[in-house]
Short mmCIF file of C-alpha atoms in Angstrom, two decimals:
data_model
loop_
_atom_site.label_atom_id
_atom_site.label_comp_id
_atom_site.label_asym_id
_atom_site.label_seq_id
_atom_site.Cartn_x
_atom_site.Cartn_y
_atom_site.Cartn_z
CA UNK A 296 94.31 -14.57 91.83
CA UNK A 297 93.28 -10.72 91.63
CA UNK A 298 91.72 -9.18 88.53
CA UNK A 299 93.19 -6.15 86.70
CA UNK A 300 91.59 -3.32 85.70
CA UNK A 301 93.15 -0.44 83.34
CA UNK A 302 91.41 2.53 82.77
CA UNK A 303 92.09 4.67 79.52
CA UNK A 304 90.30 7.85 80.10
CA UNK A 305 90.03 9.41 76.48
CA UNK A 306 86.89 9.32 74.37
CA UNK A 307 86.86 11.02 70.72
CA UNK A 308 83.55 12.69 71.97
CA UNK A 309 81.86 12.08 75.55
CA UNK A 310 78.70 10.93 75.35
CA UNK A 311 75.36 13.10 76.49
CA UNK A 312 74.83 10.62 79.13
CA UNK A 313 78.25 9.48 80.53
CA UNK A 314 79.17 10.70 84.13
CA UNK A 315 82.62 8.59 84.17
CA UNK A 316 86.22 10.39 84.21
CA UNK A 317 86.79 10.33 80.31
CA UNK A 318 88.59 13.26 78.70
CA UNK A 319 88.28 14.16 74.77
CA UNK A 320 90.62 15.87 72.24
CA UNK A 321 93.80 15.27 74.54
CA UNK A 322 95.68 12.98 72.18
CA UNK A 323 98.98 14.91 72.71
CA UNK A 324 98.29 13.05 76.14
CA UNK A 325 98.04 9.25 74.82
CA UNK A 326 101.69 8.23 75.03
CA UNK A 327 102.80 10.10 78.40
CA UNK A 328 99.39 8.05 80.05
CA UNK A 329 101.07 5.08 79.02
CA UNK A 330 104.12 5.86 80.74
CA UNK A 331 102.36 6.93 83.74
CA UNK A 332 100.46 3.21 83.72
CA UNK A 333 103.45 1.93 83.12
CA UNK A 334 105.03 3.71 86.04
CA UNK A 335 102.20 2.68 88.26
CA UNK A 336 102.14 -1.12 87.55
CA UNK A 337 105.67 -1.58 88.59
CA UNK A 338 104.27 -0.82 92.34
CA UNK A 339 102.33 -4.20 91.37
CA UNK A 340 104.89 -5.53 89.80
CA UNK A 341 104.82 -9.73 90.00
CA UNK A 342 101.27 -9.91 91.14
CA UNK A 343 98.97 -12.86 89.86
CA UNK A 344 96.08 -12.31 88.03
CA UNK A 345 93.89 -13.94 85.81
CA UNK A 346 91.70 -11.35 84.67
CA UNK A 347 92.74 -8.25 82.70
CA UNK A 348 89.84 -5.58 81.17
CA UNK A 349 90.80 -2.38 79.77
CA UNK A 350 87.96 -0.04 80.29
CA UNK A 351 87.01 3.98 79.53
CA UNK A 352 86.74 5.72 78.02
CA UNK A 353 87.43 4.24 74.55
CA UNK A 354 90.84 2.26 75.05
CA UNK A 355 90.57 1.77 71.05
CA UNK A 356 90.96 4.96 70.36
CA UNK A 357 94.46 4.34 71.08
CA UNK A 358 96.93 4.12 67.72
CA UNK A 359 98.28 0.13 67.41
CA UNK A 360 101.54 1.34 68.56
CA UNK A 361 99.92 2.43 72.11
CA UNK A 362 97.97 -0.65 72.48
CA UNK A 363 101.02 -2.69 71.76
CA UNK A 364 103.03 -0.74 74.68
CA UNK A 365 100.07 -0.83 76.91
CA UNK A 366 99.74 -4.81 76.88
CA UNK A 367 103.67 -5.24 77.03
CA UNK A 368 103.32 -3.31 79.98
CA UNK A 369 100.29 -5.02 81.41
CA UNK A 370 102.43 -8.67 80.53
CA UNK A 371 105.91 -7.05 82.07
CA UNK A 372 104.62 -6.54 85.53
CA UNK A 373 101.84 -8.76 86.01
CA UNK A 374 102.04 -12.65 86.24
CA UNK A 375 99.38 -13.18 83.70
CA UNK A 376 97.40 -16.71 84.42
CA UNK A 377 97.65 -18.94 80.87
CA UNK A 378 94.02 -19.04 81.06
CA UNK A 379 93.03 -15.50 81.73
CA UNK A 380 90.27 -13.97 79.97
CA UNK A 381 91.90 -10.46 78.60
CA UNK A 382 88.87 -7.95 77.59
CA UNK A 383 89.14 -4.64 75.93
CA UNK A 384 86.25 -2.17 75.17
CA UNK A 385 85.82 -0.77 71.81
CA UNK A 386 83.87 1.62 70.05
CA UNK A 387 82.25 1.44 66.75
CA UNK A 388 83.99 3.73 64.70
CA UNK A 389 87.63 3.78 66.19
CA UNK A 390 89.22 0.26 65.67
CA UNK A 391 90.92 -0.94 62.27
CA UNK A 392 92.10 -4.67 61.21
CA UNK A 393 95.77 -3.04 62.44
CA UNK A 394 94.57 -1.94 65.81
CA UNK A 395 92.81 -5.63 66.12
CA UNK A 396 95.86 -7.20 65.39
CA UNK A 397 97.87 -5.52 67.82
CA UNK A 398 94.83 -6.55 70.50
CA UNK A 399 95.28 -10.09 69.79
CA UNK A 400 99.10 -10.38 69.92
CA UNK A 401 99.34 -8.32 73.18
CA UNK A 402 97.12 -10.81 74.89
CA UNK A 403 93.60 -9.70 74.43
CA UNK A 404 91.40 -12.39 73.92
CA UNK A 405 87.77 -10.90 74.57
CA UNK A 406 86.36 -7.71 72.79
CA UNK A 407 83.41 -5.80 74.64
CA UNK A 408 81.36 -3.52 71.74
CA UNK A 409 79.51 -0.35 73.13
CA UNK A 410 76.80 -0.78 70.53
CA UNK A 411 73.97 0.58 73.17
CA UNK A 412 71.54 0.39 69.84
CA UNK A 413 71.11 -0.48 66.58
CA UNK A 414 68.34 2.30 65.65
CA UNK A 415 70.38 5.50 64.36
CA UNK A 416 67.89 7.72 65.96
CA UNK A 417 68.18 6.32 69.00
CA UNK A 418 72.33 7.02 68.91
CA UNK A 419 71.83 10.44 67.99
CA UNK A 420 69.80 11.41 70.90
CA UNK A 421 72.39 10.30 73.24
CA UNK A 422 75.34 11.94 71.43
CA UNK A 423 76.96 8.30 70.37
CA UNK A 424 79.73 9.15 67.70
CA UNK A 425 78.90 5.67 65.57
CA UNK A 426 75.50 4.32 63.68
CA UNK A 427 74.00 1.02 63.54
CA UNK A 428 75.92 0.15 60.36
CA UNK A 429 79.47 1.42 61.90
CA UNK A 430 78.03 -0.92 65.07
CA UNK A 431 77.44 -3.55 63.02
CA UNK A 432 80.39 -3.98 60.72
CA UNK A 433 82.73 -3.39 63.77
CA UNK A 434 81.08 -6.83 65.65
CA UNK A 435 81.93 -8.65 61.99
CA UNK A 436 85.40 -7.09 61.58
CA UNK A 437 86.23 -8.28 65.31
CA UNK A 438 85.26 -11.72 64.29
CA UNK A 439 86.57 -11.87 61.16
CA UNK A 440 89.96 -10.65 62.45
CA UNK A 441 90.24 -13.77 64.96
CA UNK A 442 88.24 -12.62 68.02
CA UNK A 443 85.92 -15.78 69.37
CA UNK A 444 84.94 -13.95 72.45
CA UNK A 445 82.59 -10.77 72.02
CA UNK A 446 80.51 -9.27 73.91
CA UNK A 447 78.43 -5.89 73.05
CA UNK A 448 76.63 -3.31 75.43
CA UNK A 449 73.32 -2.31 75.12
CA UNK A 450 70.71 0.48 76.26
CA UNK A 451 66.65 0.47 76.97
CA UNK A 452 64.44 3.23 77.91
CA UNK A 453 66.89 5.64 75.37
CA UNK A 454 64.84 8.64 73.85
CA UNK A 455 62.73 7.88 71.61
CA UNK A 456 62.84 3.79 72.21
CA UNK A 457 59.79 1.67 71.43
CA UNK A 458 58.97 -1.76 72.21
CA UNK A 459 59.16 -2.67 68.32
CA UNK A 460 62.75 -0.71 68.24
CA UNK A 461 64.08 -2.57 71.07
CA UNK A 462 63.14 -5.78 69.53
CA UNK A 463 65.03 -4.94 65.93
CA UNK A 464 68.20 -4.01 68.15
CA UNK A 465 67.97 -7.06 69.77
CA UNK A 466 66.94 -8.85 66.55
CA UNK A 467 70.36 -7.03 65.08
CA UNK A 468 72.58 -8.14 67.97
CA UNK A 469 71.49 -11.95 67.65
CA UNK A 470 72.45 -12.25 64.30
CA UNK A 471 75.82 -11.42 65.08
CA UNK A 472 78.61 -13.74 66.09
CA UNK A 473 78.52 -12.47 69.34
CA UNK A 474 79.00 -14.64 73.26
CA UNK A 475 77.68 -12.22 75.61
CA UNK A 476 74.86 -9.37 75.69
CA UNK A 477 74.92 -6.61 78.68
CA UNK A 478 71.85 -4.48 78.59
CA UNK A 479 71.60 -1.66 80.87
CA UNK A 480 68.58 0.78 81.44
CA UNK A 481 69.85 4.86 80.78
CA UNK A 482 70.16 6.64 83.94
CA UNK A 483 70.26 10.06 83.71
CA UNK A 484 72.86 11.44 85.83
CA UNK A 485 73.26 15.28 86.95
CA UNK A 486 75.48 17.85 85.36
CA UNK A 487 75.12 15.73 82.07
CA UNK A 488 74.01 17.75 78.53
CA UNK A 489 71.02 15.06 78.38
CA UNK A 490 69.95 15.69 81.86
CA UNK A 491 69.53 19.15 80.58
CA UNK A 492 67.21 17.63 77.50
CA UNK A 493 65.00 15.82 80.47
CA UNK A 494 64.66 19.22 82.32
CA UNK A 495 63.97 21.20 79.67
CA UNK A 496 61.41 18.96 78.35
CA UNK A 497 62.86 18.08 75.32
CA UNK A 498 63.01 14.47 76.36
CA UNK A 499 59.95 12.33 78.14
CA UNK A 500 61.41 11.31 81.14
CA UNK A 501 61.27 7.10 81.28
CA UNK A 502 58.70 5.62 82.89
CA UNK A 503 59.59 2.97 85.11
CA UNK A 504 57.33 0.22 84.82
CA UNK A 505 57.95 0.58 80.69
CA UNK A 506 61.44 0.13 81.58
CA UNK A 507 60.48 -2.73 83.43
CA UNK A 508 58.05 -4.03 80.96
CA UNK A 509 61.54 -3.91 77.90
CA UNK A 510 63.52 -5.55 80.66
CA UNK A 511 61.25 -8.67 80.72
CA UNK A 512 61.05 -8.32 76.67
CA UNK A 513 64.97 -8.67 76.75
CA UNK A 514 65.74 -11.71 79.04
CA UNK A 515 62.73 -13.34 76.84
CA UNK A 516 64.14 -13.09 73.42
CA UNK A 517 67.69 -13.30 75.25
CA UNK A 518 67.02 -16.75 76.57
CA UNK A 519 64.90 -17.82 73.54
CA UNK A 520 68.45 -17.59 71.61
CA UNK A 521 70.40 -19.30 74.32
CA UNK A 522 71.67 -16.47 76.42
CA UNK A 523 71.42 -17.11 79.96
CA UNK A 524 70.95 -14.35 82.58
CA UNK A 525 73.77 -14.51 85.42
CA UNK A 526 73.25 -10.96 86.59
CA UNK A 527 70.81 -8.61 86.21
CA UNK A 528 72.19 -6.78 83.81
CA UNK A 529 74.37 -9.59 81.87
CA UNK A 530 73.22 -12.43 79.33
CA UNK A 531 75.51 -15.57 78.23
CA UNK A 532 76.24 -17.74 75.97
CA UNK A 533 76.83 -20.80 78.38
CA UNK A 534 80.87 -20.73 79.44
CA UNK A 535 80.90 -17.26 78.13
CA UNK A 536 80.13 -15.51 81.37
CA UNK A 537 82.19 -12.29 82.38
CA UNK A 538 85.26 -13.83 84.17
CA UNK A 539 86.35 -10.26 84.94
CA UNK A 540 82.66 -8.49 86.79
CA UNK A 541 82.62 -11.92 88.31
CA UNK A 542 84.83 -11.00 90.43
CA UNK A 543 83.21 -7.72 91.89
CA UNK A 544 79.94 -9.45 91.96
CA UNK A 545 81.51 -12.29 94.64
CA UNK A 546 83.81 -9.56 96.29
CA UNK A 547 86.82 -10.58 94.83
CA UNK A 548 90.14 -9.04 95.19
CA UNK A 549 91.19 -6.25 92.34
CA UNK A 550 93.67 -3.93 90.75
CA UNK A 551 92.89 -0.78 89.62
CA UNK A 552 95.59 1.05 87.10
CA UNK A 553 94.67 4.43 86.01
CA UNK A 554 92.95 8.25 86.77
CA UNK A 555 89.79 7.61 89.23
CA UNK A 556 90.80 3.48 89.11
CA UNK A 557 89.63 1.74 91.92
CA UNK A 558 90.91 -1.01 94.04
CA UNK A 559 90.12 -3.69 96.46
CA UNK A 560 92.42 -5.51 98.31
CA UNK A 561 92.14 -7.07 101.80
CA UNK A 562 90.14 -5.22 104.08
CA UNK A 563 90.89 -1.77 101.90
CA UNK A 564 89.26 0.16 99.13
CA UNK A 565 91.27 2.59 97.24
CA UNK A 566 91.09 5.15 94.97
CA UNK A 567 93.06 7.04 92.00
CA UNK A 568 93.33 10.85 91.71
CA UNK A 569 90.46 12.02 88.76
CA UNK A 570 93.11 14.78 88.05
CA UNK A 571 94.77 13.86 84.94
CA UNK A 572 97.49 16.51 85.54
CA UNK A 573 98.25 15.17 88.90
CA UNK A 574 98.39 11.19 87.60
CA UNK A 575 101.04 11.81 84.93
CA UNK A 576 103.02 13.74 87.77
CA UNK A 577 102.77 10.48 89.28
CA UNK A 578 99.86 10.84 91.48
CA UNK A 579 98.22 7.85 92.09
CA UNK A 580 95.91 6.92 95.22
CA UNK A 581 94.23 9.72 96.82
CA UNK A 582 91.99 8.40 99.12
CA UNK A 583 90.70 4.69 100.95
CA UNK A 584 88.15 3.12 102.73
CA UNK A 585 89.06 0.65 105.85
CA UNK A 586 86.28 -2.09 105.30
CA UNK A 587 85.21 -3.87 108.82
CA UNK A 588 83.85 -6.82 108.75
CA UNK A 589 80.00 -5.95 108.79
CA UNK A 590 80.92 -4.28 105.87
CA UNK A 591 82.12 -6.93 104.14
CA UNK A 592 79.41 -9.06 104.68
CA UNK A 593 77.17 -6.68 103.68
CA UNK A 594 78.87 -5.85 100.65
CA UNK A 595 78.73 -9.61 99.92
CA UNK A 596 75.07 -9.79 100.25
CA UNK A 597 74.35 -6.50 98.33
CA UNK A 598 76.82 -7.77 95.21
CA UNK A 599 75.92 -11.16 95.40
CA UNK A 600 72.20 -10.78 95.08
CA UNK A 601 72.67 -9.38 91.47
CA UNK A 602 73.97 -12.40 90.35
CA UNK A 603 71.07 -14.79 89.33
CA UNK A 604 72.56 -17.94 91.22
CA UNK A 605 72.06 -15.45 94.00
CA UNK A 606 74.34 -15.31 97.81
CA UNK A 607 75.91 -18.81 98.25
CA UNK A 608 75.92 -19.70 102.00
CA UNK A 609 78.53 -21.93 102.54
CA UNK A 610 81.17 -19.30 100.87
CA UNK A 611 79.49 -16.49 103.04
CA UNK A 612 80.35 -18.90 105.79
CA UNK A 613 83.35 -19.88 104.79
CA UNK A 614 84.18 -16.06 104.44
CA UNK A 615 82.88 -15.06 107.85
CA UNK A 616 82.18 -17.63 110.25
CA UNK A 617 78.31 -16.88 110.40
CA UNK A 618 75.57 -17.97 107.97
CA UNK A 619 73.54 -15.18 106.59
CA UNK A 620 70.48 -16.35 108.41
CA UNK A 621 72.76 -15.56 111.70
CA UNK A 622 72.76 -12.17 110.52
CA UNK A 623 70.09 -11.29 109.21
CA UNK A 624 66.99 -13.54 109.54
CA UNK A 625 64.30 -11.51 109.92
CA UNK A 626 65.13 -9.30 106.94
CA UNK A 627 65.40 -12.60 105.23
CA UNK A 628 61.77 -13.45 106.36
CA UNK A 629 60.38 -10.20 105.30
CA UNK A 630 61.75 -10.44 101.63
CA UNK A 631 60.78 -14.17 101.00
CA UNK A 632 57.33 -13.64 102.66
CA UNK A 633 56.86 -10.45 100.52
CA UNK A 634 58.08 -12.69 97.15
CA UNK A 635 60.85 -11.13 96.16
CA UNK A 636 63.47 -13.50 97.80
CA UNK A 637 63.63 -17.02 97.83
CA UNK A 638 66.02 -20.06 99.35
CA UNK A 639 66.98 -22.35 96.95
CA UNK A 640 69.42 -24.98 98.07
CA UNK A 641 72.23 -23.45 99.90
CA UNK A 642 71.16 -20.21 97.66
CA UNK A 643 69.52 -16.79 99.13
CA UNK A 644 68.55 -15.37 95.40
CA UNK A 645 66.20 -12.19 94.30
CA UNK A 646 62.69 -13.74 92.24
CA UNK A 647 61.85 -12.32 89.36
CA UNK A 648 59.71 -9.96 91.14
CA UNK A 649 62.66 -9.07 93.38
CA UNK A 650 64.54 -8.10 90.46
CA UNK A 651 62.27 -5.46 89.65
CA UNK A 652 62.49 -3.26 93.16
CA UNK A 653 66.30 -4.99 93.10
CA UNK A 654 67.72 -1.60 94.87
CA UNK A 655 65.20 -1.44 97.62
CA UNK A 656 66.39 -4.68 98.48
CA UNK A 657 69.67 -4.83 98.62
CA UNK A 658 70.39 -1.75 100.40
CA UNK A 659 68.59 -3.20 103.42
CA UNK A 660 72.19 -5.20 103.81
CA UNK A 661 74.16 -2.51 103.58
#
C-alpha cells in the first residue's frame, strides 16, 4: 500500500527559519484549497493506502468545519487500510477541544506537536507564534481529548541554546504523555529573516561539534526514558515508530496532495506547482523525474542508512537483483575500515561515529 501525504500550506505567521511553501493571512483561501484537494484526489481516487499525514504549514489552523471536509475527502477517494496510522501536525496555539474532536472522528489517530522548545527565549528568537506553556498545555489537551498517539518536534543548536536549556526541554517533553520525540538540528537556510540575524551578527553562528556534542546529550536522556532511536533524527516509544517517514526512509511508494506536494510512484518522481494561484485553477504536477535504476539503488542506500537498523540486504536484493557489496564494495571497505560503517547480520548500518559526518557518507551512493 502507498502512503498519503496532504499538504496545507497556511501558517498564522511563518517562522524566521522555515524555507517550506507555507503562506500566512490567506484565510479567505482555506475553503477553495479544500476544494482544489478535493478535486485533485479524485485523479487517485480508489487507491490503497495505509498511511495518511497532513503536513504544512499548520493544517490546525484550519476551522473544525475544514478539517471535517478535508478527512471526508481524504476517506471518499482513498481506500483507507483499517489499521492505518492517520497523523496531523499541530501547532501550539491554534487547536481547540472542537477542532480535536473533529480530528478524531475524521480518522486521525496520531497528533505530531511542533513544540521545537520549551525555553520561551529560545521560541522568540526563531519567530515561533506559541510559548512553552501554550506548548505544553496543547500536548495535555491532545491527550486528554482521546489522542494515544503523539508525537512532538524538537530543535538544538537554536539561538541562545545551552546544554542546561536543552536538558529542561527535554526534561519538559518526558513528562508528557507523549510516544515519539523528533529532534532536528536548525539549519539556516538562505533568503530566510534569521539568516539575515546570522549575517548581521546578531546571532553566533552554531558550532558544529556543540551541535554534535547536544545530539549525543539527546539520544542519552532519550533512551534513558525508553525512547529508541530508529533514525537519526527520530526517537520511539517501542511500536510507536513513524509508520508514515517509514516509508520514504525504505523508498516506499507515495502520494502527494497539495501546492509543492511531492510524489513517488514507480520509477517517477513528481512534483506540484508552488503557485497557489495556479493549484486552485487546477494546476497540479508541474514537473518529474524518470528514476533509472542506479538511481534507485542509490536512493535506497542514501535513505536507508538514516535509519538505525541501517540498509537491509536481502530487500536491496530482492529489489534489484544485486547485493550492495556487488555494487559498491570498495566504498563499503573504505567506510567500515574508516569506522563509520559497520555489517551487522544481513545489515550495512552508519556507527555512531558515522552518524556524526552522516552526509559525507551517504552522498558517496548517490
Amino acid at each position: 500500500m502507498k502512503g498519503l501525504y496532504v499538504h496545507i500550506p497556511f501558517c498564522v505567521k511563518k517562522c524566521d527559519y522555515c524555507d517550506f511553501v507555507s503562506f500566512s493571512d490567506c484565510n479567505e483561501y482555506f475553503d477553495e484549497y479544500i476544494y482544489a484537494l478535493s478535486a485533485e484526489m479524485k485523479t487517485y481516487k480508489d487507491t490503497d493506502v495505509d498511511t495518511v499525514f497532513i503536513g504544512g504549514g499548520t493544517p490546525s489552523i484550519l476551522s473544525p468545519k475544514q478539517i471535517e471536509m478535508l478527512c471526508y475527502g481524504i476517506s471518499d477517494n482513498f481506500n483507507i487500510d483499517r489499521n492505518a496510522e492517520w497523523t496531523m501536525e499541530i501547532n501550539p496555539g491554534t487547536v481547540s477541544a472542537e477542532k480535536i474532536q473533529a480530528m478524531l472522528m475524521g480518522g486521525v489517530n496520531r497528533a505530531s506537536v511542533g513544540v521545537q522548545s520549551f525555553n520561551d527565549c529560545e521560541l522568540k528568537a526563531v519567530g515561533r507564534i506559541h510559548n512553552s506553556k501554550t506548548a505544553y498545555d496543547t500536548v495535555n489537551t491532545l491527550y486528554n481529548e482521546g489522542f494515544r498517539n503523539i508525537s512532538i518536534d524538537l530543535m538544538q543548536s537554536l539561538p541562545f541554546q545551552t546544554e542546561k536549556s536543552l536538558r529542561q526541554t527535554l526534561d519538559t517533553a518526558l513528562s508528557l504523555p507523549i510516544t515519539h520525540i523528533s529532534v532536528y538540528s536548525l539549519i539556516i537556510e538562505e533568503n530566510t529573516p534569521i539568516k539575515e540575524k546570522y549575517d548581521n551578527g546578531i546571532y553566533k553562528t552554531p558550532d558544529d561539534d556543540y551541535d554534535r556534542d547536544l545530539y549525543k546529550l539527546t539520544g542519552k536522556l532519550l533512551a534513558e526514558c525508553g525512547f529508541n532511536q530508529y533514525e537519526i533524527s527520530n526517537y520511539a516509544k517501542s511500536g510507536f515508530e513513524s509508520k508514515h517517514n517509514l516509508k520514504y526512509w525504505n523508498c516506499d511508494e507515495y502520494i502527494g496532495i497539495g501546492v509543492a506536494a511531492h510524489s513517488y510512484v514507480g520509477n517517477v518522481r513528481y512534483y506540484n506547482t508552488s503557485d497557489l494561484s495556479e493549484y486552485l485553477k487546477g494546476v497540479t504536477r508541474v514537473d518529474e523525474v524518470q528514476l533509472s535504476r542506479n538511481d534507485k539503488m542509490g536512493e535506497f542506500m542514501m535513505l536507508g542508512l538514516r535509519k538505525n537498523e541501517g540498509v537491509n540486504t536481502d530487500e536491496f536484493y530482492n529489489r534489484f537483483g544485486v547485493y550492495p557489496c556487488d555494487i559498491w564494495q570498495m566504498t563499503l571497505d573504505k567506510f567500515t575500515n574508516l569506522g563509520l560503517m559497520a555489517k551487522d547480520g544481513g545489515f550495512y548500518k552508519l556507527t555512531d561515529r558515522g552518524r556524526d559526518v552522516s552526509n559525507s557518507v551517504m552522498c558517496e551512493f548517490v
